[in-house]
Each structure stands twice: as C-alpha cells, then as structure tokens.
Short mmCIF file of C-alpha atoms in Angstrom, two decimals:
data_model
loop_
_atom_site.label_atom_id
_atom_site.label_comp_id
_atom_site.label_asym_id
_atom_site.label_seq_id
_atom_site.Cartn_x
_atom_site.Cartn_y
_atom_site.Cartn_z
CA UNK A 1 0.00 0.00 0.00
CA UNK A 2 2.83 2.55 -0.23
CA UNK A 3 3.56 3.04 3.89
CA UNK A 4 6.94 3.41 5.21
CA UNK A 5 6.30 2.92 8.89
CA UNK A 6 4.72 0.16 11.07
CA UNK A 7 3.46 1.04 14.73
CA UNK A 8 3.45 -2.16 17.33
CA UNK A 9 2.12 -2.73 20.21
CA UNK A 10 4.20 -2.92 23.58
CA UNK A 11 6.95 -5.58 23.45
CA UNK A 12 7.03 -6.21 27.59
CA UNK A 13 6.09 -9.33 29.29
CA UNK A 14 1.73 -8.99 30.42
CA UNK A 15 -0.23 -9.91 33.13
CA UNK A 16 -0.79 -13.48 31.39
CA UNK A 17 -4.15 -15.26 31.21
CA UNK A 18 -7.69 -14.92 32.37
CA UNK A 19 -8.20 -12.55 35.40
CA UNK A 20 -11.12 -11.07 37.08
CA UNK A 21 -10.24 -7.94 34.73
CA UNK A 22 -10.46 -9.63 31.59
CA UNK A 23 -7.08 -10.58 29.64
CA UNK A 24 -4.30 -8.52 29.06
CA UNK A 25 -3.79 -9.19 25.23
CA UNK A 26 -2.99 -6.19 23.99
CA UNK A 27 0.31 -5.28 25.95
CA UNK A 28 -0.18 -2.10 27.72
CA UNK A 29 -0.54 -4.79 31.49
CA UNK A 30 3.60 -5.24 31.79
CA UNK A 31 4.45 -6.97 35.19
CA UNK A 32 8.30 -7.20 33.57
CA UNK A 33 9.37 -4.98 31.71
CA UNK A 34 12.92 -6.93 30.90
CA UNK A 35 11.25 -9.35 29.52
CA UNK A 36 9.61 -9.75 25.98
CA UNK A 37 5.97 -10.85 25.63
CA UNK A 38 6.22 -14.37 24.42
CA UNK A 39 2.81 -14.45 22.95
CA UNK A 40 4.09 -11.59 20.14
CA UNK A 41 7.21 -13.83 19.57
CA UNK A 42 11.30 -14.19 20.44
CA UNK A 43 13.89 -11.50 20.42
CA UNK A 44 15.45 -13.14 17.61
CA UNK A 45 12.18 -13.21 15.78
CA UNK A 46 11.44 -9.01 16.95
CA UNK A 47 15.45 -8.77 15.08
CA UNK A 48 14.29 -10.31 12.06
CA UNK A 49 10.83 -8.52 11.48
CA UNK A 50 12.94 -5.19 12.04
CA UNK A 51 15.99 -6.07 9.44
CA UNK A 52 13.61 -7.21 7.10
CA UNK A 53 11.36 -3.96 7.69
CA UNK A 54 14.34 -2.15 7.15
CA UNK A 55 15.73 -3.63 4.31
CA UNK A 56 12.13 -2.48 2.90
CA UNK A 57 12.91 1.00 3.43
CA UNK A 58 10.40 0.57 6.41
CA UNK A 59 10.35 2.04 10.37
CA UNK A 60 9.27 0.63 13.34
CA UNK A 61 7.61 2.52 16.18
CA UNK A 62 7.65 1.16 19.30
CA UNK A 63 4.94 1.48 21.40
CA UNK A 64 5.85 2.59 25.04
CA UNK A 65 4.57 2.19 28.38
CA UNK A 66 5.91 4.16 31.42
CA UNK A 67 3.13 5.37 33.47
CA UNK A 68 1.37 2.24 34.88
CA UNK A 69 1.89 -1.79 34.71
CA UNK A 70 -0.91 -4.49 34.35
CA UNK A 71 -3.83 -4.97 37.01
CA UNK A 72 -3.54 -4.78 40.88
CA UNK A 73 -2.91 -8.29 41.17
CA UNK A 74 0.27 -8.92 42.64
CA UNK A 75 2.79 -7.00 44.17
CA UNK A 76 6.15 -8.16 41.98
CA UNK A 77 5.40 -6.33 38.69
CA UNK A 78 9.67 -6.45 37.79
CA UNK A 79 11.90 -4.63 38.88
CA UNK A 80 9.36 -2.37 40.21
CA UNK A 81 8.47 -4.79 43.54
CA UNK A 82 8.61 -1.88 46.52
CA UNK A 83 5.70 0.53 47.61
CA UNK A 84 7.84 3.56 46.41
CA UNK A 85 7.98 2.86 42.83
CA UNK A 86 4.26 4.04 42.68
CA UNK A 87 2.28 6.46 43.77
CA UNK A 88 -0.67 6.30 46.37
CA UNK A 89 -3.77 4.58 44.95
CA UNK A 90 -6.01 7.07 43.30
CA UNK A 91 -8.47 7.55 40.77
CA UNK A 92 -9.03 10.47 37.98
CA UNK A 93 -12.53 11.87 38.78
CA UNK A 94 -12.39 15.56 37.59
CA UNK A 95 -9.87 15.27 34.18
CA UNK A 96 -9.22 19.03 34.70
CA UNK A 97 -7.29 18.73 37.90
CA UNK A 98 -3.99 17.96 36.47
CA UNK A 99 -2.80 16.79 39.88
CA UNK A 100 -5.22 13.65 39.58
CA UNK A 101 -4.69 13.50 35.76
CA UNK A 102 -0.63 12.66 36.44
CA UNK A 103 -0.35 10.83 40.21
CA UNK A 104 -3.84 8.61 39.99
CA UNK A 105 -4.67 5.61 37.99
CA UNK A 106 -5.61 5.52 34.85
CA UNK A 107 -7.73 2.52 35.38
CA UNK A 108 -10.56 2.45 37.36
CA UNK A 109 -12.22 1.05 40.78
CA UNK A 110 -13.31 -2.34 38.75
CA UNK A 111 -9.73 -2.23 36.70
CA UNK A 112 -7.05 -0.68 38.83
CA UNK A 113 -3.32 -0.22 37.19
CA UNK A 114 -1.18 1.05 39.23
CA UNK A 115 0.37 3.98 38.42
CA UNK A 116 4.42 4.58 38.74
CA UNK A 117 6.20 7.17 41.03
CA UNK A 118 7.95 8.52 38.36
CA UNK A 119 9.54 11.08 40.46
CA UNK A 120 11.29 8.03 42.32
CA UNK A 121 14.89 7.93 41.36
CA UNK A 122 15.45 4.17 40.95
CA UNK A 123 11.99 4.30 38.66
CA UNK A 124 13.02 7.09 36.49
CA UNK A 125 16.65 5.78 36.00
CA UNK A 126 14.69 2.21 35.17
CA UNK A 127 12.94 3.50 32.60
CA UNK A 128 15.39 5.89 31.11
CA UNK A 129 18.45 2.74 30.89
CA UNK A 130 15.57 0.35 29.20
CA UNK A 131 14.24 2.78 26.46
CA UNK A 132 17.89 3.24 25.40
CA UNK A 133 18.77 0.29 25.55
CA UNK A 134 15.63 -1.50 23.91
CA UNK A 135 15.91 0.72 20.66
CA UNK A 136 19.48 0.06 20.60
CA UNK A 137 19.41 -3.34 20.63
CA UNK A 138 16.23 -3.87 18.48
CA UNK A 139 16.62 -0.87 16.38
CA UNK A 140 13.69 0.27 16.55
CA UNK A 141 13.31 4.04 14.58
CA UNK A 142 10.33 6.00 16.80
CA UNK A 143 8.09 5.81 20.00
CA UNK A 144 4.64 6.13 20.33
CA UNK A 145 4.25 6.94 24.08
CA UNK A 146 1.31 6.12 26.00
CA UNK A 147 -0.45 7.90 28.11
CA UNK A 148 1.55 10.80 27.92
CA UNK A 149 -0.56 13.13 29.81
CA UNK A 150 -0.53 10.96 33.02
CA UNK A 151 3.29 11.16 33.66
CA UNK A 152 4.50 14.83 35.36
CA UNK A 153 6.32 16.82 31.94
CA UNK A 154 9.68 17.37 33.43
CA UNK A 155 10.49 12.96 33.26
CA UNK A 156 9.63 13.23 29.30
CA UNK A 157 12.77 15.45 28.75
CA UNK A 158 15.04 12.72 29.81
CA UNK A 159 13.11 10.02 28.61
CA UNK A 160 12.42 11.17 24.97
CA UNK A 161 16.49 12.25 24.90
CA UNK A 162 17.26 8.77 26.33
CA UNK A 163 15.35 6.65 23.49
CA UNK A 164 17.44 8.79 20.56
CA UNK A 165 15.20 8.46 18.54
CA UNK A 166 11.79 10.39 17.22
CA UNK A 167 9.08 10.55 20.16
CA UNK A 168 5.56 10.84 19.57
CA UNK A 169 3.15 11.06 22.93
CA UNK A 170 -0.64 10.53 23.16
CA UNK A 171 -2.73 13.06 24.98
CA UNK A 172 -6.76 12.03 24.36
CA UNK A 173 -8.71 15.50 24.56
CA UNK A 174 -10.03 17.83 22.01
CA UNK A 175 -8.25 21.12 23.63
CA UNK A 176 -5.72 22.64 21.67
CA UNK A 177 -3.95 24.37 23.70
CA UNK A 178 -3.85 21.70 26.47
CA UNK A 179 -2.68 19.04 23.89
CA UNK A 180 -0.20 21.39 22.27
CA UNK A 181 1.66 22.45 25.61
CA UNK A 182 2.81 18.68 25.19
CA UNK A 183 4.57 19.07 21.74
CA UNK A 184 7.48 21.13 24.24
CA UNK A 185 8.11 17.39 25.63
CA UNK A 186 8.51 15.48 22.54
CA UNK A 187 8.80 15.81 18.64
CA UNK A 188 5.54 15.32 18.45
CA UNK A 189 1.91 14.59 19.92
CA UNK A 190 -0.61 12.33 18.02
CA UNK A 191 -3.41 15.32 16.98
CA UNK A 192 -6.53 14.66 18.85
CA UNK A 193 -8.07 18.09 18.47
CA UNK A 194 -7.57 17.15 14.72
CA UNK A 195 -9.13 14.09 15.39
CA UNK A 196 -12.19 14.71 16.63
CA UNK A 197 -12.47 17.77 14.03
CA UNK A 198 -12.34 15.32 11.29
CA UNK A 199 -14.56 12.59 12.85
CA UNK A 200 -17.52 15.68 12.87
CA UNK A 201 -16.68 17.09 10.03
CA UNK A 202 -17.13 13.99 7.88
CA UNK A 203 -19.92 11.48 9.04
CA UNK A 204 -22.96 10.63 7.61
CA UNK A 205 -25.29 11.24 10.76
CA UNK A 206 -26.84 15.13 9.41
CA UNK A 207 -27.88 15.26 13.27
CA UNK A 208 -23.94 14.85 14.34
CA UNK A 209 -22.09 16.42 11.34
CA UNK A 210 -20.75 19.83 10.85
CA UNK A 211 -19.49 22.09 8.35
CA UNK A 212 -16.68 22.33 6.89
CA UNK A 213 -15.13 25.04 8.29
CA UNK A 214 -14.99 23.09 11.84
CA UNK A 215 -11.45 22.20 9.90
CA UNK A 216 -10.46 25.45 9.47
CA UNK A 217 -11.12 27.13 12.40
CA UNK A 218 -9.18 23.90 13.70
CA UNK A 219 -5.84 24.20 11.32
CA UNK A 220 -6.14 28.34 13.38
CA UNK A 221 -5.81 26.61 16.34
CA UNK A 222 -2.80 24.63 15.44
CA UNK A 223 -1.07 27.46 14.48
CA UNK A 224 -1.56 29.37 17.57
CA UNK A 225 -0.85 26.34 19.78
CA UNK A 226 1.40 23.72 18.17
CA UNK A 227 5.30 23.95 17.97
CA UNK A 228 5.31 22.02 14.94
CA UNK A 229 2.12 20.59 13.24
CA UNK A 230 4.21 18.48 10.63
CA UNK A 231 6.07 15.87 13.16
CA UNK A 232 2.30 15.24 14.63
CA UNK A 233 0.52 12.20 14.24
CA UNK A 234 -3.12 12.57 12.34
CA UNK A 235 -5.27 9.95 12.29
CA UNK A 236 -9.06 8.99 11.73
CA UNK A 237 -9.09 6.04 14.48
CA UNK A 238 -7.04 4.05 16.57
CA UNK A 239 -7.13 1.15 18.88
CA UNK A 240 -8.71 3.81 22.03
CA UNK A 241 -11.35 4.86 19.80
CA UNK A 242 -14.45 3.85 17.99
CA UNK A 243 -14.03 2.86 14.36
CA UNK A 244 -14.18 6.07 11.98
CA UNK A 245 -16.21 3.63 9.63
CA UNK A 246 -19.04 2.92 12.27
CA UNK A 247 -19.69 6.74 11.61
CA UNK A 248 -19.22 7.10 8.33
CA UNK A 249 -19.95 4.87 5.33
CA UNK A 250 -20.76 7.18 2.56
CA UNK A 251 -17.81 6.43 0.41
CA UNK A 252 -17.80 10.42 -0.65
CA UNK A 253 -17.10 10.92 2.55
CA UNK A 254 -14.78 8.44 3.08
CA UNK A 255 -12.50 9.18 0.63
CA UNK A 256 -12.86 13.06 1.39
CA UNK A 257 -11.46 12.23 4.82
CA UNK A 258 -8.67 10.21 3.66
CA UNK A 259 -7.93 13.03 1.63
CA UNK A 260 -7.61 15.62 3.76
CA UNK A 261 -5.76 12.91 6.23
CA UNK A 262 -2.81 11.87 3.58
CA UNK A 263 -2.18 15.91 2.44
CA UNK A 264 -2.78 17.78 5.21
CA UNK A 265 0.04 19.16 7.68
CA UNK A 266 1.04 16.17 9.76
CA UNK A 267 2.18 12.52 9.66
CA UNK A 268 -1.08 10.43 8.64
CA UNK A 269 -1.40 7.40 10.11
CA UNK A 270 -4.01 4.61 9.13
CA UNK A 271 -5.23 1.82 11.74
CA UNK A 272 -5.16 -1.26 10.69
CA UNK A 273 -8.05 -2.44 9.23
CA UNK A 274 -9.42 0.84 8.09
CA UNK A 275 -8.30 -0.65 4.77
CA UNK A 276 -10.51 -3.59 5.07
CA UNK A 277 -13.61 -1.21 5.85
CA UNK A 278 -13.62 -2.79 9.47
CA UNK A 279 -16.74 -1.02 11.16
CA UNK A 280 -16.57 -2.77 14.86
CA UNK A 281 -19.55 -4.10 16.21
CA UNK A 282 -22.01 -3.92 13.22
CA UNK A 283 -24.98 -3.70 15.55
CA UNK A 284 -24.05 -0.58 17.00
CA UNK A 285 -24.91 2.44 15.54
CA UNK A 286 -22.37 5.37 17.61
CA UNK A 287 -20.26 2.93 19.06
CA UNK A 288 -17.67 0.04 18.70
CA UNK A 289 -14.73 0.76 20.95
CA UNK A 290 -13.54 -1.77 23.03
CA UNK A 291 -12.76 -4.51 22.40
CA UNK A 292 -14.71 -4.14 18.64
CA UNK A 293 -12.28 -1.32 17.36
CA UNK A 294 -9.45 -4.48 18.09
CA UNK A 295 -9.87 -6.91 15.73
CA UNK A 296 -7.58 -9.19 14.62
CA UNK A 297 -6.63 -8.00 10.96
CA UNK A 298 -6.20 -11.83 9.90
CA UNK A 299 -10.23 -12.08 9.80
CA UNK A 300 -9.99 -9.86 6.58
CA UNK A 301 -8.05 -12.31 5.08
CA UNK A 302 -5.58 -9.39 3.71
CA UNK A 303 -8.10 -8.64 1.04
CA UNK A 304 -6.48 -6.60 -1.85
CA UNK A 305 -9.58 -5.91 -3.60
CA UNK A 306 -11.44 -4.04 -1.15
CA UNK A 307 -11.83 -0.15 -2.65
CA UNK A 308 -10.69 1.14 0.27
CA UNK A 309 -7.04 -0.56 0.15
CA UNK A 310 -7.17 0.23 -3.44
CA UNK A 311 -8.45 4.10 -3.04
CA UNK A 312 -5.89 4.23 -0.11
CA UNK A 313 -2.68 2.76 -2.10
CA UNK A 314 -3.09 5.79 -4.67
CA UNK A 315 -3.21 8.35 -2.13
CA UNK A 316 -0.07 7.22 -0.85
CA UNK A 317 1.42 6.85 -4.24
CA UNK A 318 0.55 10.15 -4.78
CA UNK A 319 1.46 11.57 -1.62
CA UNK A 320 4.60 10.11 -2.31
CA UNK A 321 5.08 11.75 -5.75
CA UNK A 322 3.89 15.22 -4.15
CA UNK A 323 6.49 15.07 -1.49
CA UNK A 324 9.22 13.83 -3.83
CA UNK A 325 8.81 16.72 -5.81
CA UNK A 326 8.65 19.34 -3.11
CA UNK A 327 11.86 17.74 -1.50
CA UNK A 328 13.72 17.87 -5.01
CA UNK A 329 12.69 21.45 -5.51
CA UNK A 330 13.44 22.89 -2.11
CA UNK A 331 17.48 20.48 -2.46
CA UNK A 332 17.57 22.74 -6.11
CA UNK A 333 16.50 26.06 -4.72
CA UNK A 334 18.54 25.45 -1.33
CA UNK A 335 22.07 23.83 -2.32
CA UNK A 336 21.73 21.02 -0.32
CA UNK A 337 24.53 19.31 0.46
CA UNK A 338 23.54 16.02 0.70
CA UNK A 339 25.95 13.22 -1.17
CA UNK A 340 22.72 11.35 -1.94
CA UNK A 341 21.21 13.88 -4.81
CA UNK A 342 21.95 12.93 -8.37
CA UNK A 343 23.50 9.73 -7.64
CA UNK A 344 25.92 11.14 -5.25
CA UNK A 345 26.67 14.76 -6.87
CA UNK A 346 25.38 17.71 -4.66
CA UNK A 347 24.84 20.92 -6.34
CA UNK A 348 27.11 23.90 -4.97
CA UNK A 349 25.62 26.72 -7.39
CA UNK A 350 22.47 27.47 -8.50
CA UNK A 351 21.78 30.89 -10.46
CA UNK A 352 18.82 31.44 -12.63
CA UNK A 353 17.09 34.12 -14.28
CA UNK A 354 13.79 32.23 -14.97
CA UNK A 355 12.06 35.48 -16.89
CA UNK A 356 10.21 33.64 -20.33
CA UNK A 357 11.18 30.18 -20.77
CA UNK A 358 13.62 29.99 -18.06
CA UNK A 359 16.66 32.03 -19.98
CA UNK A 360 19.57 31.43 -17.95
CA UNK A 361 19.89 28.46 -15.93
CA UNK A 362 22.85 27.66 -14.22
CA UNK A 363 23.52 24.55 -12.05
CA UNK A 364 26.43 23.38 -10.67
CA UNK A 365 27.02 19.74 -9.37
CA UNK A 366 30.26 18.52 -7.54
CA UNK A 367 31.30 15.09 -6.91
CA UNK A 368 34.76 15.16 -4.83
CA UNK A 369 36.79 16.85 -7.47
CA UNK A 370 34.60 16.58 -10.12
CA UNK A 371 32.77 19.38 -11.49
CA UNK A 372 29.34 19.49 -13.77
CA UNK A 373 28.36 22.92 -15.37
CA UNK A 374 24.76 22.57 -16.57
CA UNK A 375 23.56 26.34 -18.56
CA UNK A 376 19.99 26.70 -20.45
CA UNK A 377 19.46 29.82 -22.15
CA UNK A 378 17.38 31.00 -25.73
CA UNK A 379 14.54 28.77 -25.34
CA UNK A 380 16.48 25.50 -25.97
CA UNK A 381 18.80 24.58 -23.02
CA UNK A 382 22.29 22.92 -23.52
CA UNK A 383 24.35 21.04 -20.87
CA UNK A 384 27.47 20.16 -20.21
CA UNK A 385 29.14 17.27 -18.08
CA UNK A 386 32.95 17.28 -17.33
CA UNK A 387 35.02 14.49 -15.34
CA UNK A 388 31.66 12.14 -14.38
CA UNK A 389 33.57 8.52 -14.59
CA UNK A 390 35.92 9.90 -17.09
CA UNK A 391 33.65 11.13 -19.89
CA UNK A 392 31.84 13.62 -21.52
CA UNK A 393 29.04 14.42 -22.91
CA UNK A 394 26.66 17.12 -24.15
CA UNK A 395 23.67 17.67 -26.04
CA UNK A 396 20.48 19.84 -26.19
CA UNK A 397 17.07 20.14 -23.83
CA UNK A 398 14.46 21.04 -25.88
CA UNK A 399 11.51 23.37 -24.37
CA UNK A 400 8.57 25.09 -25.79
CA UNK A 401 6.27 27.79 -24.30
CA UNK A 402 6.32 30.28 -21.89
CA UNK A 403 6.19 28.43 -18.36
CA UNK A 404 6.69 29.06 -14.73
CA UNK A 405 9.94 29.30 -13.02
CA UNK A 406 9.46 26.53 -11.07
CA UNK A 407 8.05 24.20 -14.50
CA UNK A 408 11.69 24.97 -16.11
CA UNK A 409 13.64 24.25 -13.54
CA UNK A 410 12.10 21.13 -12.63
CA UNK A 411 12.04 19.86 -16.45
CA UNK A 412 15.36 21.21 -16.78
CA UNK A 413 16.56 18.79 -13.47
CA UNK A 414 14.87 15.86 -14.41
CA UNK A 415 16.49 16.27 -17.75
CA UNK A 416 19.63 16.25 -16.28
CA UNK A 417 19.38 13.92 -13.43
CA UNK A 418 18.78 11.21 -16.80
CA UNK A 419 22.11 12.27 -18.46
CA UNK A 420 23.70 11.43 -15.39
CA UNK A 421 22.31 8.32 -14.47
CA UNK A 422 23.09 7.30 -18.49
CA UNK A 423 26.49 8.51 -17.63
CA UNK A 424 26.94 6.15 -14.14
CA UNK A 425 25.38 3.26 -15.41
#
C-alpha cells in the first residue's frame, strides 16, 4: 500500500491469562518490563521482522509504556516490587485537575493499574536505561508513548532524549492548547483536536455532522498552539477509539477524509483495518470501541480488492510523488549538500534568471573533485558534463512555451538527473 512505517504494540512481558479484569492481550498490562511478551514472539524473531522492515525502506515505532503496569494483582510487577515505585492509589474523577490527571490511575475502581512514582529515582533511572537500551538493541526508529498526559512533563525530557530516537506522545482531549503544551516534551503529539475535528466534520449522521469550516477554524488553532504541526501524528481512528467507519460509510465521505488525512500538515497514520472497511460491532450504531475497534486484521483475510485498500494505495502513491517533488525542488532552490542527490553529486551553485522560458539556468554539481556545469538559455537549453567517470558528454534540452519558473527548472533537473544516471550506469 505505499507506507513506510509500522506502529506495534508494547513488546514487555503482560499480566498473562484470564483474570477477574479480563485478559491482558494487547500489551499495555507489563508486570516485567525486561522481559519480551512471548505471545508476540522471540527476540530473535522481533530482530528479524525489524531487518527485514528495514531492508524495505520501512520504520518501526515502538509502542511505550511508562506510566502504569498491568492490574492490581500482585505486588512483583519487575523490577518495580517496593511501595515507592508508585504512587498512592487514586483515581481520575475531575480530568481538569492535572494533579489527579498525572499521580492517579488511569484505570478504574473495577480495573485498577497502578500507576508509577515517576519522580522516584530508581523508577526514572529504570525507565530511562531500558528505552535506550531497547531501541538500541532492536533498532527500533520512533516511540509512540502512551499515556503521555498521566506522567509529570519534566520525566519526558530525559526520557524522549534517552530513546534517541523520534518521540511521539498521546494526549486524548479535544483542547488545543492543552494538547499542544505537550509538543514542548517530545517531537511530536498524536493530533486529537484534529481528530475529533475530522470525525464531525465527515460522518454521515446530518444530526452529528458539521461544516466544513470546523477544519479550518481547527488548522487556526494549530497554528496558535502547536510547535510544529508536521512531526504530529493525524489519524481517523485508533485502537482507544471507535471505528471512523461505524460513523461514516458514505464512500464520498470516506475518501474526502482520507484526503484531507494523507495531504494535510502532519504525519497520517491509518489503523489497521481501516483498509478492510472494518466497522466494529455492526450492531451498533455510535459505538464500537472496546474490544470491537481491536480486531484481529487476519479475519480480513488481507483482502487486496477491497476499494478502500485500493483508493488508499493511490493516495499514498501520490502523496509520495507530491512530497518527492517538493523535496527535489526545495534540495535545487537550497544547495543542499547532501551526497545522496543525483547519484551522489550535490549541487554547490544554483543561479537562474527564470524570466520567459527559463533564460539562464545555471547549475552546478560537484562530486569530490569533479565538477558538472549545466547552462539553459534562448529557449532550448544545452548542458554540459565534465570528469563524471571519465567522460563527456553534451547535447540539447528542448523546451517550448512560456512556463513558470518553477516548470523549467524542474524539467530542466529531471532532464539532467537522466544524463547522469546514463552517464553512471
């Protein structure tokens, strides 16, 4: 389908089997966190999946855990066995006392998790040695962090520099400004403002829907709020919230939403199973969280032909495209220096006077002490290589019509980006 990233579930060992709170199978009830969860597989197999990801050209976000373990079962959750590594047992009643929100449990009366003292010395330095050392040995390229909110800010400095690698946190509310005081802790926060914007904005109930411009007045808050809109997460769903496709099965509206997902500011992210038009429980109407909005993605039977993994494999291909060409035109317009543009020659001049036609283009390549001299004047462009492997070449780029600055340049690049790549191979 075009994605370059893969977000998994928490790798620590789980409360294991049936208890009076249900079962813990989707990893966020650690009792050891040096452990691995055996029901997701072995270390060696986790080494594998990632190398072979990689290989791919794909990341892996690891799903993190440091505010609470599994269910008040037992009192050994490892290494964190002693009443100090967590705070008193509370519970969140008013979500707008912040106090509550960071030392009580997430859980509740029925499902208690208890919640770490992250302020404790031996439980910060814990957690700060194992993220390190988990994405070093697993190589693992981001962190989705959960419950982001519930852990006091000052601990996410040290833990998001300790992992080394990007950090994305989750904090579930639709205020703006409360969820973008968190992008100050991480590189990012996955957009839940945006979130529920989009999940108004574009379902089929007329009594529950609103206009448009519920997105715009949305993208103003970002900008007064947010550090940085593009390193946040967007998304339609997830595994904490109801399907987007119990809401919404117009498939004008679907594909308007997965529009505005894959182009607008932001790193999109697609639950699995969206592709498969999963819905959750199918007899209920405003519904379908848990444990519906979890099912197992091997019921689908990977389908290709569903429209929906079809309609969602062009958008990426053509998100892909779009940001190919943006990144190629800001390298041209910038000098960027990286060794990877134009099989390995960076430009070190660029002059232009792009007035009708793009008269006078100049661009200058460099590859150790090699040197290329591209020029395209008159309407009909002629380049130059000198010293690429040895040889020479030249020959004539052939435009017609008046066009933009940025049309010439870009036709004029691509033109020569083939001469070279005739020229290296």
């Amino acid at each position: 389908m075009g994605f370059d990233a893969l977000w998994i579930s928490p790798i620590p060992s789980n409360v294991d089997g049936e208890t009076v709170y249900g079962v813990g199978w989707h990893g966020y009830w650690q009792d050891h966190l040096e452990q691995l969860n055996h029901h997701f597989g072995t270390e060696t197999e986790l080494i594998d999946f990632i190398q072979q990801a990689h290989k791919r050209d794909i990341w892996i976000m690891l799903d993190v855990v440091a505010n609470h373990v599994g269910p008040n079962l037992t009192t050994d959750y490892f290494p964190f066995n002693r009443p100090e590594h967590f705070h008193q047992l509370c519970f969140i009643d008013d979500y707008t006392n912040q106090t509550q929100v960071e030392f009580c449990s997430v859980g509740d009366r029925q499902d208690p998790l208890p919640d770490l003292n992250t302020e404790n010395e031996f439980v910060a330095s814990t957690l700060f040695s194992w993220i390190r050392d988990t994405v070093a040995k697993y190589q693992f390229d981001a962190i989705r962090i959960d419950t982001f909110r519930h852990v006091p800010k000052p601990f996410w400095t040290n833990y998001t520099r300790s992992s080394g690698v990007y950090s994305i946190g989750e904090i579930a509310t639709s205020e703006t400004d409360y969820v973008g005081d968190y992008t100050l802790y991480a590189d990012g926060v996955l957009h839940y403002p945006l979130y529920f914007a989009l999940n108004v904005t574009f379902r089929d109930d007329p009594q529950w829907r609103q206009p448009m411009n519920v997105l715009e007045k949305q993208v103003q808050e970002n900008e007064k709020f947010f550090r940085d809109t593009t390193l946040c997460g967007v998304f339609l769903d997830n595994h904490d919230q109801a399907r987007f496709l119990n809401y919404t099965q117009d498939p004008i509206r679907i594909q308007n939403a997965f529009v505005y997902l894959l182009f607008s500011d932001g790193i999109p992210i697609i639950y699995m199973g969206t592709e498969q038009n999963f819905t959750g429980n199918p007899n209920v109407t405003h519904g379908a969280t848990d444990p519906w909005n979890r099912d197992p993605l091997w019921r689908s039977t990977y389908d290709r032909s569903n429209w929906i993994y079809k309609y969602l494999g062009q958008l990426n291909r053509i998100r892909t495209i779009a940001m190919s060409t943006t990144s190629d035109e800001q390298k041209s317009n910038s000098g960027d220096n990286s060794d990877e543009v134009w099989n390995g020659w960076r430009p070190v001049q660029t002059t232009g006077n792009y007035t009708q036609c793009g008269n006078n283009i100049i661009l200058t390549l460099q590859k150790g002490d090699n040197t290329c001299v591209y020029s395209a004047s008159n309407y009909i462009p002629i380049f130059r290589l000198e010293k690429i492997n040895g040889k020479s070449a030249s020959g004539t780029f052939n435009y017609e019509g008046l066009k933009s600055q940025a049309e010439v340049y870009n036709a004029f690049t691509e033109f020569i980006e083939s001469q070279i790549n005739a020229n290296n191979s």
